[in-house]
mmCIF file of C-alpha atoms in Angstrom:
data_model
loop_
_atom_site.group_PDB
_atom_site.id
_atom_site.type_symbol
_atom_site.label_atom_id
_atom_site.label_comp_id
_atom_site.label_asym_id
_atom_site.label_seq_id
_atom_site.Cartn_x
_atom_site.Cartn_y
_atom_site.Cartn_z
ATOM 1 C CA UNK A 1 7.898 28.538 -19.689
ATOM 2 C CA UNK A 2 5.958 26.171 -22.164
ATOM 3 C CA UNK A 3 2.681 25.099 -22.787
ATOM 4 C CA UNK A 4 3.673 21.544 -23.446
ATOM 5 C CA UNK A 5 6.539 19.322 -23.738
ATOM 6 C CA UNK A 6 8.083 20.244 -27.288
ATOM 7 C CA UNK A 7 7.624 23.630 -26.305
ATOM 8 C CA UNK A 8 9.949 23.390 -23.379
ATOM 9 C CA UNK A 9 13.290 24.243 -23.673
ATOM 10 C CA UNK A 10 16.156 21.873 -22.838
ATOM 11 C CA UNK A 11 17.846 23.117 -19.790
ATOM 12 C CA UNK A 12 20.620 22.309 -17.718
ATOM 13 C CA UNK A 13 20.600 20.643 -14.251
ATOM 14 C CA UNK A 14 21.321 23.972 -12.706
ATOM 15 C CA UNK A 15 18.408 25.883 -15.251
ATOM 16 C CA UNK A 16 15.884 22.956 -14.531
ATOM 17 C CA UNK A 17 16.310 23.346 -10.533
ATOM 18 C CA UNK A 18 14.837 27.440 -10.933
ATOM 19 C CA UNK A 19 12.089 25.703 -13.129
ATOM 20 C CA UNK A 20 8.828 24.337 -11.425
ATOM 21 C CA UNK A 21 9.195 20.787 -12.071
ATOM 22 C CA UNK A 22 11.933 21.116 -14.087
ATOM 23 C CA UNK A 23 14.116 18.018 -13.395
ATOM 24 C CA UNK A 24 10.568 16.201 -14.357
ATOM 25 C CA UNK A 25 10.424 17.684 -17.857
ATOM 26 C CA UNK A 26 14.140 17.994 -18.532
ATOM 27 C CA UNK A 27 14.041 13.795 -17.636
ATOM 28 C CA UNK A 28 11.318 13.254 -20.148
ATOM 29 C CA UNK A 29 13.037 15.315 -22.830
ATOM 30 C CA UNK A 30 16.229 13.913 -22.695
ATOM 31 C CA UNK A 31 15.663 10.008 -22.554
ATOM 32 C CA UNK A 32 12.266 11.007 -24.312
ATOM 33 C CA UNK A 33 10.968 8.594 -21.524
ATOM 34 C CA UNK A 34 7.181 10.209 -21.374
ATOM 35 C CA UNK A 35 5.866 9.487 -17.948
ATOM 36 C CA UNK A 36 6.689 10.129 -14.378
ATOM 37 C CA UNK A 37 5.392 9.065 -10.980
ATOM 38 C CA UNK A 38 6.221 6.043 -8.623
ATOM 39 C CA UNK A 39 4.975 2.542 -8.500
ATOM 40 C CA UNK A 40 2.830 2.230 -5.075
ATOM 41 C CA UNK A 41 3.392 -0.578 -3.607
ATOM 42 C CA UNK A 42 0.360 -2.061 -1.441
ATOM 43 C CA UNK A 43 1.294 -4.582 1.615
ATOM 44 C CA UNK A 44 -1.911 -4.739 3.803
ATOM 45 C CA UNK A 45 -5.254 -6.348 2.850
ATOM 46 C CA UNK A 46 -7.033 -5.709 5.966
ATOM 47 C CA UNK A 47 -8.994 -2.624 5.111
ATOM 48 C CA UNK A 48 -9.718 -2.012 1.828
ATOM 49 C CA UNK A 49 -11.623 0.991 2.159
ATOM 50 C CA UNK A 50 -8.564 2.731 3.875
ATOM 51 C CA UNK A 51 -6.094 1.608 0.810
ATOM 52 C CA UNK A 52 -8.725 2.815 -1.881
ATOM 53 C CA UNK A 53 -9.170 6.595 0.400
ATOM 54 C CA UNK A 54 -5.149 6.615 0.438
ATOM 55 C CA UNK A 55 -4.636 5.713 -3.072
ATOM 56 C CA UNK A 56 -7.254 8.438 -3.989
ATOM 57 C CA UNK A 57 -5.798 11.053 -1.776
ATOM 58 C CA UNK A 58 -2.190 10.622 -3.095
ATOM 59 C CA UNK A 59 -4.205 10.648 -7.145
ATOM 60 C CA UNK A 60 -5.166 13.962 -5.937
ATOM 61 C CA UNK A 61 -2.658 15.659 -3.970
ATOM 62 C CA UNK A 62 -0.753 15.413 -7.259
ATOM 63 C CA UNK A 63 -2.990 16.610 -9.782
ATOM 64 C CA UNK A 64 -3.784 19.642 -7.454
ATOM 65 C CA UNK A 65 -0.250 20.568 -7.250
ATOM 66 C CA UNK A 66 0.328 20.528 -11.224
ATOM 67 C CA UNK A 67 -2.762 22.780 -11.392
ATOM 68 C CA UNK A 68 -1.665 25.279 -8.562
ATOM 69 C CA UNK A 69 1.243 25.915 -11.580
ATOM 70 C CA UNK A 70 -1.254 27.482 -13.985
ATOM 71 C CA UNK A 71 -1.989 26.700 -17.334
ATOM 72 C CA UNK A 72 2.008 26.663 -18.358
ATOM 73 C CA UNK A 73 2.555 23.805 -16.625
ATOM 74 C CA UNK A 74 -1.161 22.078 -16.183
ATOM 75 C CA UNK A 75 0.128 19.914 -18.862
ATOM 76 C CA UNK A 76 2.406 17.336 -17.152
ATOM 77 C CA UNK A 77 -0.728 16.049 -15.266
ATOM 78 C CA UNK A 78 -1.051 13.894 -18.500
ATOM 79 C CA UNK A 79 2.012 12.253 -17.907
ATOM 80 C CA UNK A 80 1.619 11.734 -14.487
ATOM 81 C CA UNK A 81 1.757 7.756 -13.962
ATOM 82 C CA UNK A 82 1.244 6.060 -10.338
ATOM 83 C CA UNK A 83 2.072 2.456 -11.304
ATOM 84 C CA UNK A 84 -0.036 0.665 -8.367
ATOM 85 C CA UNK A 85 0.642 -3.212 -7.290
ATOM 86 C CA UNK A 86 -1.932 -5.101 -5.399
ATOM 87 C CA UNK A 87 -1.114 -8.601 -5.226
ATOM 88 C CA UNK A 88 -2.798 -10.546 -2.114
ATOM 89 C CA UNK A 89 0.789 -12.128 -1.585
ATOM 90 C CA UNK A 90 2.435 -9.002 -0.569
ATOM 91 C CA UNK A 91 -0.035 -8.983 2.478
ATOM 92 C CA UNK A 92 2.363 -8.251 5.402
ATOM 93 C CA UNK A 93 5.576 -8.326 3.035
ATOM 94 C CA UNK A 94 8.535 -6.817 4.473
ATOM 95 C CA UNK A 95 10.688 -3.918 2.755
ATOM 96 C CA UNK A 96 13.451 -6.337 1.375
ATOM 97 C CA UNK A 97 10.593 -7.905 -0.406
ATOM 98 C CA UNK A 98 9.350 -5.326 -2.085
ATOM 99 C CA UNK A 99 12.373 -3.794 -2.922
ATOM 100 C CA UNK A 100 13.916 -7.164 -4.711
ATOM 101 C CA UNK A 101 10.150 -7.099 -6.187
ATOM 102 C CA UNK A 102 10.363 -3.496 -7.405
ATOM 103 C CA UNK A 103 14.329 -4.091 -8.786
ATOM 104 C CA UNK A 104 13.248 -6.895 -11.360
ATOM 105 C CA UNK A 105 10.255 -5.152 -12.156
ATOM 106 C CA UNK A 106 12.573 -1.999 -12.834
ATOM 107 C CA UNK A 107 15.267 -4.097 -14.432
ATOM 108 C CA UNK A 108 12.739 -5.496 -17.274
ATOM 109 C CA UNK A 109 11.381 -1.851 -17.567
ATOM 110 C CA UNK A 110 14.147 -0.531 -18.375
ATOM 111 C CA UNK A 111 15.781 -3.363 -20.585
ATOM 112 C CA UNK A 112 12.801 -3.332 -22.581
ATOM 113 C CA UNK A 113 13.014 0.259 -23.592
ATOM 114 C CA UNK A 114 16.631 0.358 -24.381
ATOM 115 C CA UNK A 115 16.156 -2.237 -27.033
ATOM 116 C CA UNK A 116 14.331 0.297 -29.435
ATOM 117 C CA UNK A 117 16.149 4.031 -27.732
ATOM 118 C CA UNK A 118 19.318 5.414 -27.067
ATOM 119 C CA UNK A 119 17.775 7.176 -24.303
ATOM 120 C CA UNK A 120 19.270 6.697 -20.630
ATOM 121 C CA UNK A 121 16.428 6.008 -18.197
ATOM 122 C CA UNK A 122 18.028 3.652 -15.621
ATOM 123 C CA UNK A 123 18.450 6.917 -13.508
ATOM 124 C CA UNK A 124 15.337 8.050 -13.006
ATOM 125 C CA UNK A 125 13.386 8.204 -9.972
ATOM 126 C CA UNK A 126 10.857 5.943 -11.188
ATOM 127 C CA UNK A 127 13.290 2.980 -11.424
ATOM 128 C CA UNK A 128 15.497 3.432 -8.086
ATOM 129 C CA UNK A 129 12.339 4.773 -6.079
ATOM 130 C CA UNK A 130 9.307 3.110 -4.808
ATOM 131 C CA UNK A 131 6.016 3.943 -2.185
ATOM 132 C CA UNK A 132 5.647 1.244 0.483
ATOM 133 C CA UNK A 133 1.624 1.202 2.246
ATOM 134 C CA UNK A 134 1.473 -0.475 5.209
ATOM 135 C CA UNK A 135 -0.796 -0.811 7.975
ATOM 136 C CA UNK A 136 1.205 2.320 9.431
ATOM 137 C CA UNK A 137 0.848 3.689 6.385
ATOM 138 C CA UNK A 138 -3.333 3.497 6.763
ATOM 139 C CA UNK A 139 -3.685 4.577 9.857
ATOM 140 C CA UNK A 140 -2.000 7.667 9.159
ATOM 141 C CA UNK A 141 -5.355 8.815 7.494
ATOM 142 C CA UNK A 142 -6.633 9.040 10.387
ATOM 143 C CA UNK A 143 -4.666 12.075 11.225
ATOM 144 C CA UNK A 144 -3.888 15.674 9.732
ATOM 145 C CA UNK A 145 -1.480 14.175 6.982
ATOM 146 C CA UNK A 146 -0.960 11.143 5.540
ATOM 147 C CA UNK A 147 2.155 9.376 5.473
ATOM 148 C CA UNK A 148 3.748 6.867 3.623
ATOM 149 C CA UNK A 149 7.305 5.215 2.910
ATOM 150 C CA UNK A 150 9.469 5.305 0.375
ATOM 151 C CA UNK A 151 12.267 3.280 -0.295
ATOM 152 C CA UNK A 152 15.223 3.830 -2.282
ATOM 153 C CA UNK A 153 16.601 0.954 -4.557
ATOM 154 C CA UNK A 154 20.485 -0.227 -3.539
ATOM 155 C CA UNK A 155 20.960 -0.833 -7.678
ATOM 156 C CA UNK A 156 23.349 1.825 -9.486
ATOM 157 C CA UNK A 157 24.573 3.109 -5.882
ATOM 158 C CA UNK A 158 25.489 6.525 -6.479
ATOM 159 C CA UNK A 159 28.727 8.593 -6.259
ATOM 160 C CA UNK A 160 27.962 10.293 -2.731
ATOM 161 C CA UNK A 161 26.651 7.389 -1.323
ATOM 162 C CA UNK A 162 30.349 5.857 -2.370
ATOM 163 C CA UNK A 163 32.320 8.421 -1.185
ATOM 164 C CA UNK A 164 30.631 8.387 2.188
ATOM 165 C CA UNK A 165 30.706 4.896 2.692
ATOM 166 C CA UNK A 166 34.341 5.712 2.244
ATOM 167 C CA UNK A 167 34.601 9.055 4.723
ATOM 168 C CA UNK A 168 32.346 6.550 7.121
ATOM 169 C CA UNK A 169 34.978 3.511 6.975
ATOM 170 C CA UNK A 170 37.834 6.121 7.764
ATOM 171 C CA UNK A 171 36.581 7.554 10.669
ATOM 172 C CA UNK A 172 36.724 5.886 14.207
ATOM 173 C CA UNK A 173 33.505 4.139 15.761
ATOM 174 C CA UNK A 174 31.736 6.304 18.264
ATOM 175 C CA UNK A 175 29.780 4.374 21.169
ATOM 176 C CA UNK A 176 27.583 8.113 21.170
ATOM 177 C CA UNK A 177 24.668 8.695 18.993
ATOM 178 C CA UNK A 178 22.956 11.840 18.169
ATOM 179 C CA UNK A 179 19.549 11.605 20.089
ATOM 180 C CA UNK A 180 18.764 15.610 18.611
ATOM 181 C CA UNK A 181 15.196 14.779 17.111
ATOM 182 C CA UNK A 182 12.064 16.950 15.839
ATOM 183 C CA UNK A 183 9.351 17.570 18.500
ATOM 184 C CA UNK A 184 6.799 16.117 15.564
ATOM 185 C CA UNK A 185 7.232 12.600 14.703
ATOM 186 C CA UNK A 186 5.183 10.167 13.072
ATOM 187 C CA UNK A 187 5.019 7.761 15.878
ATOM 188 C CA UNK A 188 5.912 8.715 19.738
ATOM 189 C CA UNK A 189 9.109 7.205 21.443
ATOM 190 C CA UNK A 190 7.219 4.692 22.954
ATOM 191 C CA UNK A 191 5.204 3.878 20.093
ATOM 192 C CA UNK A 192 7.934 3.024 17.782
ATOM 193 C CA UNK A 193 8.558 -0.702 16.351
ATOM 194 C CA UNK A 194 11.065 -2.517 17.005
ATOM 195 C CA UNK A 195 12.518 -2.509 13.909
ATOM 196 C CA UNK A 196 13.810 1.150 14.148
ATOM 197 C CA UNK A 197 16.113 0.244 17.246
ATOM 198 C CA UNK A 198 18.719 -0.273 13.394
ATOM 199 C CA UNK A 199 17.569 2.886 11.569
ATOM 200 C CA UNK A 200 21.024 4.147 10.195
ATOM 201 C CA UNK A 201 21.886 7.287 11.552
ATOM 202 C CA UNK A 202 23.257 8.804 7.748
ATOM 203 C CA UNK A 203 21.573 8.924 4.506
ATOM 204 C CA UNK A 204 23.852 6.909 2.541
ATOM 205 C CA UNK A 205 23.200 4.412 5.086
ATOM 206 C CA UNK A 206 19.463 4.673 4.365
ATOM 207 C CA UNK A 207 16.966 3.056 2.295
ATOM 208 C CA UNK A 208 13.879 4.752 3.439
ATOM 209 C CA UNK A 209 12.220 7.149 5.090
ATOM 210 C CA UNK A 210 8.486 9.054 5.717
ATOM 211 C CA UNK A 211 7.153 11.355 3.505
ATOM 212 C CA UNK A 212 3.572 13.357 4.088
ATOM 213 C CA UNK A 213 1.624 12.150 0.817
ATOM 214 C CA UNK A 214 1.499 15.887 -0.391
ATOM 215 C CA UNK A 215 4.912 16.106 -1.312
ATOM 216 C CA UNK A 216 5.461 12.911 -3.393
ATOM 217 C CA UNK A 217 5.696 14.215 -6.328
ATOM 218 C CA UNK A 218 7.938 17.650 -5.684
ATOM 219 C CA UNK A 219 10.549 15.179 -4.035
ATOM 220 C CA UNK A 220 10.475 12.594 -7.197
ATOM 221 C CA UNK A 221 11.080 15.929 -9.075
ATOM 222 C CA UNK A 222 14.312 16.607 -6.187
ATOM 223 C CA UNK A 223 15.154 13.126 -6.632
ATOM 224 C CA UNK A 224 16.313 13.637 -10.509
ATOM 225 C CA UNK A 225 19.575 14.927 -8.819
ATOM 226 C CA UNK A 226 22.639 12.622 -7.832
ATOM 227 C CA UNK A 227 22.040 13.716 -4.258
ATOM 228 C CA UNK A 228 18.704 14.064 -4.198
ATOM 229 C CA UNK A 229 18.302 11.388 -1.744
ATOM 230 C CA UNK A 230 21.369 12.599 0.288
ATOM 231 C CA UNK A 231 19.619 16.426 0.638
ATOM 232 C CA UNK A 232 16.080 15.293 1.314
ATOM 233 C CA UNK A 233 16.323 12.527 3.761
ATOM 234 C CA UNK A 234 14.837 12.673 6.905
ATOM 235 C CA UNK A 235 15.793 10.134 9.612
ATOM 236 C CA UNK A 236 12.869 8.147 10.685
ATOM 237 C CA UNK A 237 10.605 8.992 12.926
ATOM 238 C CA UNK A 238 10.824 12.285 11.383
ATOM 239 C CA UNK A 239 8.614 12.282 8.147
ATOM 240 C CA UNK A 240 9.625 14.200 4.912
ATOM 241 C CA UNK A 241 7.604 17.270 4.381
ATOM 242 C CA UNK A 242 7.300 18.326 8.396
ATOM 243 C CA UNK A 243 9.532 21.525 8.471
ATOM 244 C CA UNK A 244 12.605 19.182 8.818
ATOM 245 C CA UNK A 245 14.728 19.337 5.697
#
């Protein structure tokens, strides 16, 4: 197993999916890139309290799950890194924001590191992934789970997402959608914005979705694979994490 990094072996994509957490430390080995986590995005300023009880539940939703690994794997909690933006002008920003936002702050990231390594990080879920809070977002404490959004960067579109854009462009247009949903959603029927009258129907489509707070950090380890994103998405307003992938 290993008790720390160097002690890890090297595995394969196939070895490091039997492995608890093992796209995580196969990602830091490789590129020798020696942190992990998303950058949190915040975009609502109307309750701080709420923000700072969110922030500290998603803190320690992940450090609970590295220690529910035991002592081989308590470890990675060091390089656990939630890089957090509060910036007053992101108050009420939409997702297209943030996401042009989070790709230059990715871009220079990543630039920067590949002027002194060889290593190959401009795949990893910390560059192409990112947590959206919004009011939504808040008021979710307020109920058994938390939930939050994640949105997944359009930069270095993978090959699946290609090839079904492709399948998708082939196919005639159908004037019938799917209405087969989950009884548990985050929002009721009636509740929902207006917004997700244009949530794609396919995950190559997507760029976002809900995910319960508790399982941010097993889907960034998911998320290592080319179709992570294609395997784990769950069509809004189904949330990530609710018996529905």
């Amino acid at each position: 197993m290993g008790n720390d990094l160097a002690s890890c072996p090297t595995w394969t994509p196939s070895e490091a999916t039997s492995e608890s957490y093992g796209h995580i430390i196969r990602a830091m080995k490789l590129p020798s890139f020696l942190k992990f986590g998303f950058v949190i995005y915040r975009c609502t300023y109307s309750d701080d309290a709420a923000w700072t009880q969110l922030l500290s539940l998603i803190k320690r939703e992940a450090q609970e799950g590295i220690k529910k690994l035991g002592p081989g794997r308590d470890w990675l909690g060091a390089h656990l890194e939630w890089t957090v933006v509060e910036d007053p002008t992101l108050d009420g920003a939409t997702q297209e924001e943030v996401k042009r936002r989070f790709g230059g702050w990715a871009d220079g990231v990543v630039e920067e590191y590949e002027r002194t390594s060889t290593g190959n990080v401009r795949r990893l879920p910390r560059f192409n992934y990112c947590v959206f809070v919004d009011e939504k977002g808040l008021a979710s404490l307020e109920k058994s789970k938390a939930v939050v959004v994640l949105m997944r960067s359009e930069r270095g579109i993978p090959a699946w997402v290609l090839e079904a854009q492709a399948a998708a462009s082939r196919r005639p247009q159908s004037s019938v959608d799917s209405e087969d949903e989950e009884e548990e959603n985050f929002e009721d029927e009636e509740e929902e914005e207006e917004e997700e009258d244009d949530i794609p129907l396919a995950a190559h489509e997507a760029t976002w979705m809900y995910v319960e707070t508790q399982y941010l950090l097993s889907l960034y380890n998911s998320l290592h694979a080319g179709s992570g994103w294609k395997h784990s998405y769950v069509r809004p307003p189904g949330v990530y994490g609710r018996n529905e992938v």
